[in-house]
Structures are given as C-alpha cells and as structure tokens.
mmCIF file of C-alpha atoms in Angstrom:
data_model
loop_
_atom_site.group_PDB
_atom_site.id
_atom_site.type_symbol
_atom_site.label_atom_id
_atom_site.label_comp_id
_atom_site.label_asym_id
_atom_site.label_seq_id
_atom_site.Cartn_x
_atom_site.Cartn_y
_atom_site.Cartn_z
ATOM 1 C CA MET A 169 326.889 119.189 82.890
ATOM 2 C CA ARG A 170 326.900 121.099 86.232
ATOM 3 C CA ILE A 171 323.305 122.597 85.536
ATOM 4 C CA LEU A 172 322.032 118.982 84.956
ATOM 5 C CA ALA A 173 323.361 117.895 88.200
ATOM 6 C CA ILE A 174 321.823 120.856 89.928
ATOM 7 C CA THR A 175 318.545 120.223 88.250
ATOM 8 C CA ILE A 176 318.515 116.647 89.318
ATOM 9 C CA ILE A 177 319.320 117.353 92.918
ATOM 10 C CA SER A 178 316.638 120.081 92.940
ATOM 11 C CA LEU A 179 314.047 117.658 91.727
ATOM 12 C CA ALA A 180 315.028 114.949 94.113
ATOM 13 C CA VAL A 181 314.833 117.336 97.032
ATOM 14 C CA SER A 182 311.432 118.683 95.965
ATOM 15 C CA SER A 183 310.005 115.236 95.335
ATOM 16 C CA SER A 184 310.926 114.072 98.732
ATOM 17 C CA ALA A 185 309.336 117.175 100.186
ATOM 18 C CA THR A 186 305.985 116.421 98.307
ATOM 19 C CA PHE A 187 305.941 113.006 99.752
ATOM 20 C CA ALA A 188 306.869 113.909 103.390
ATOM 21 C CA GLN A 189 304.781 111.712 105.664
ATOM 22 C CA ASP A 190 302.508 113.486 108.234
ATOM 23 C CA VAL A 191 301.532 111.218 111.229
ATOM 24 C CA SER A 192 298.737 113.957 112.009
ATOM 25 C CA ALA A 193 297.195 113.702 108.629
ATOM 26 C CA GLY A 194 297.578 109.938 108.817
ATOM 27 C CA GLU A 195 295.599 109.759 112.063
ATOM 28 C CA THR A 196 292.844 111.773 110.300
ATOM 29 C CA SER A 197 293.064 109.403 107.493
ATOM 30 C CA PHE A 198 292.544 106.264 109.744
ATOM 31 C CA LYS A 199 289.086 107.573 110.565
ATOM 32 C CA LYS A 200 288.262 105.659 107.334
ATOM 33 C CA CYS A 201 289.734 102.496 108.928
ATOM 34 C CA ALA A 202 288.271 102.840 112.523
ATOM 35 C CA PRO A 203 285.039 101.335 111.768
ATOM 36 C CA CYS A 204 286.790 98.010 111.278
ATOM 37 C CA HIS A 205 290.298 98.334 112.666
ATOM 38 C CA ASP A 206 292.050 99.704 115.992
ATOM 39 C CA ALA A 207 295.352 100.737 116.833
ATOM 40 C CA GLY A 208 297.097 102.269 119.838
ATOM 41 C CA PRO A 209 297.107 101.283 123.634
ATOM 42 C CA ASP A 210 293.486 100.075 123.843
ATOM 43 C CA ALA A 211 293.589 98.418 120.394
ATOM 44 C CA ARG A 212 291.352 95.325 119.947
ATOM 45 C CA ASN A 213 290.118 93.139 116.975
ATOM 46 C CA LYS A 214 286.927 94.359 115.527
ATOM 47 C CA ILE A 215 285.545 93.372 112.056
ATOM 48 C CA GLY A 216 289.177 93.459 111.116
ATOM 49 C CA PRO A 217 292.365 92.736 113.081
ATOM 50 C CA GLU A 218 294.086 95.378 115.382
ATOM 51 C CA LEU A 219 296.956 97.152 113.511
ATOM 52 C CA ASN A 220 299.639 97.563 116.286
ATOM 53 C CA GLY A 221 303.131 96.265 115.171
ATOM 54 C CA LEU A 222 302.099 96.126 111.576
ATOM 55 C CA ASP A 223 305.460 97.052 110.236
ATOM 56 C CA GLY A 224 307.281 93.852 109.950
ATOM 57 C CA ARG A 225 304.285 91.631 110.864
ATOM 58 C CA LYS A 226 303.306 88.918 108.591
ATOM 59 C CA ALA A 227 299.811 89.035 107.031
ATOM 60 C CA GLY A 228 297.266 86.816 108.805
ATOM 61 C CA THR A 229 299.161 86.667 112.290
ATOM 62 C CA ALA A 230 297.418 89.125 114.518
ATOM 63 C CA ALA A 231 296.427 87.219 117.682
ATOM 64 C CA ASN A 232 292.863 85.927 118.238
ATOM 65 C CA TYR A 233 291.760 87.208 114.720
ATOM 66 C CA SER A 234 290.034 84.887 112.349
ATOM 67 C CA TYR A 235 291.574 85.530 108.953
ATOM 68 C CA SER A 236 290.696 84.289 105.589
ATOM 69 C CA ASP A 237 292.928 81.723 104.083
ATOM 70 C CA ALA A 238 293.911 84.109 101.303
ATOM 71 C CA ASN A 239 295.322 86.508 103.987
ATOM 72 C CA LYS A 240 297.014 83.901 105.951
ATOM 73 C CA ASN A 241 298.659 82.278 102.834
ATOM 74 C CA SER A 242 299.360 85.609 101.022
ATOM 75 C CA GLY A 243 303.204 85.538 102.072
ATOM 76 C CA ILE A 244 302.898 89.193 102.876
ATOM 77 C CA THR A 245 305.251 90.774 105.402
ATOM 78 C CA TRP A 246 303.891 94.526 106.118
ATOM 79 C CA ASN A 247 306.223 97.254 105.193
ATOM 80 C CA GLU A 248 305.583 100.568 103.483
ATOM 81 C CA ALA A 249 305.700 99.329 100.111
ATOM 82 C CA THR A 250 303.356 96.487 100.652
ATOM 83 C CA PHE A 251 300.970 98.572 102.616
ATOM 84 C CA ARG A 252 300.842 101.190 99.959
ATOM 85 C CA GLU A 253 300.148 98.536 97.259
ATOM 86 C CA TYR A 254 297.591 96.934 99.310
ATOM 87 C CA ILE A 255 295.729 99.960 100.571
ATOM 88 C CA LYS A 256 295.038 101.073 96.867
ATOM 89 C CA ASP A 257 292.871 98.088 96.359
ATOM 90 C CA PRO A 258 293.077 95.442 98.838
ATOM 91 C CA ARG A 259 291.183 92.944 96.789
ATOM 92 C CA ALA A 260 293.551 93.344 93.977
ATOM 93 C CA LYS A 261 296.408 92.368 96.155
ATOM 94 C CA ILE A 262 294.557 89.556 97.962
ATOM 95 C CA GLN A 263 291.596 88.523 95.967
ATOM 96 C CA ASP A 264 289.816 86.555 98.537
ATOM 97 C CA THR A 265 290.437 88.733 101.578
ATOM 98 C CA LYS A 266 287.470 89.272 103.764
ATOM 99 C CA MET A 267 288.322 93.173 103.665
ATOM 100 C CA PHE A 268 285.823 95.077 101.543
ATOM 101 C CA PHE A 269 287.269 98.768 101.286
ATOM 102 C CA PRO A 270 287.326 100.996 98.106
ATOM 103 C CA GLY A 271 290.936 101.647 98.858
ATOM 104 C CA ILE A 272 293.090 104.684 99.209
ATOM 105 C CA LYS A 273 294.502 105.712 95.824
ATOM 106 C CA ASP A 274 296.110 109.166 96.889
ATOM 107 C CA GLU A 275 299.753 108.491 97.331
ATOM 108 C CA LYS A 276 300.269 111.259 100.103
ATOM 109 C CA GLU A 277 297.290 110.123 101.948
ATOM 110 C CA ALA A 278 298.557 106.444 101.702
ATOM 111 C CA GLY A 279 302.001 107.630 103.069
ATOM 112 C CA ASP A 280 300.589 109.429 105.859
ATOM 113 C CA LEU A 281 298.442 106.688 106.941
ATOM 114 C CA TRP A 282 301.408 104.350 106.938
ATOM 115 C CA ALA A 283 303.306 107.084 109.075
ATOM 116 C CA TYR A 284 300.420 106.926 111.543
ATOM 117 C CA LEU A 285 300.488 102.938 111.666
ATOM 118 C CA LYS A 286 303.940 102.356 111.569
ATOM 119 C CA GLN A 287 304.568 104.458 114.943
ATOM 120 C CA PHE A 288 302.615 101.909 116.961
ATOM 121 C CA LYS A 289 304.673 98.817 118.498
ATOM 122 C CA ALA A 290 302.915 95.541 118.978
ATOM 123 C CA ASP A 291 301.810 96.517 122.544
ATOM 124 C CA GLY A 292 300.319 99.716 121.283
ATOM 125 C CA SER A 293 302.920 102.103 122.550
ATOM 126 C CA THR A 294 304.433 104.527 120.336
ATOM 127 C CA LYS A 295 308.083 104.239 119.094
#
C-alpha cells in the first residue's frame, strides 16, 4: 500500500512538472496570434479584439470591438479551462465566430499561451 501511495505521489509531481506554464514560451506562441490580436500596455483592437484582462472577462465584451452574435451570446467567461478548449479549435467551440484560426492543439503550448495572456490586467499592465 505504501509503494502505491508513493507511486501516485510521484506521478502527480511529475505530471505537474510536465505541464508547468512558461510565460516566455507563451510570449513566443503569441506571435501566432499577433497578426489579429494585441496584448500589453499599448494593446488595441485589430482584426480581433485586444486580449488584456482576458482572465475572468465575458466573451464578446472588449470595448470598441464588433463581435459576432455567436461570440457575444456564447455565455463564455474566459478562464484557463475555457481558453484551452477554445484555442484547440475556435470554430468547434463557437461555431459562427469570426475567428479563423487552425488552433493550438499542443497542451503545453496552450498552457504557456494562457500564462502569457493571464498576466495582463485590463489596462495592459502586468499582475
């Protein structure tokens, strides 16, 4: 029984290390998003909305951005789980979204990207 408990603890520790988030890697991954989105102190809406303050923000609510009805009515409040599900395949999560993006399928990359985005407060400063 003790060996089983040690094995379970070891697996849990190694699993969390495998999925540790890397803000720097997320910043690199954000280059895939940057043609359409901005984040940070000078962020502005582009083809897509700026992504400051994304953690906890309701989908379809960035100021001065014209969202699709599908996005505005999605009922999504952004957090890590909803972001990860969405970023894998945006059109699978919100069918009539205006966002055309092939998605980020890699779990580590998606986690790193989330770590990068969640650091920005609504005003673009970092937490």
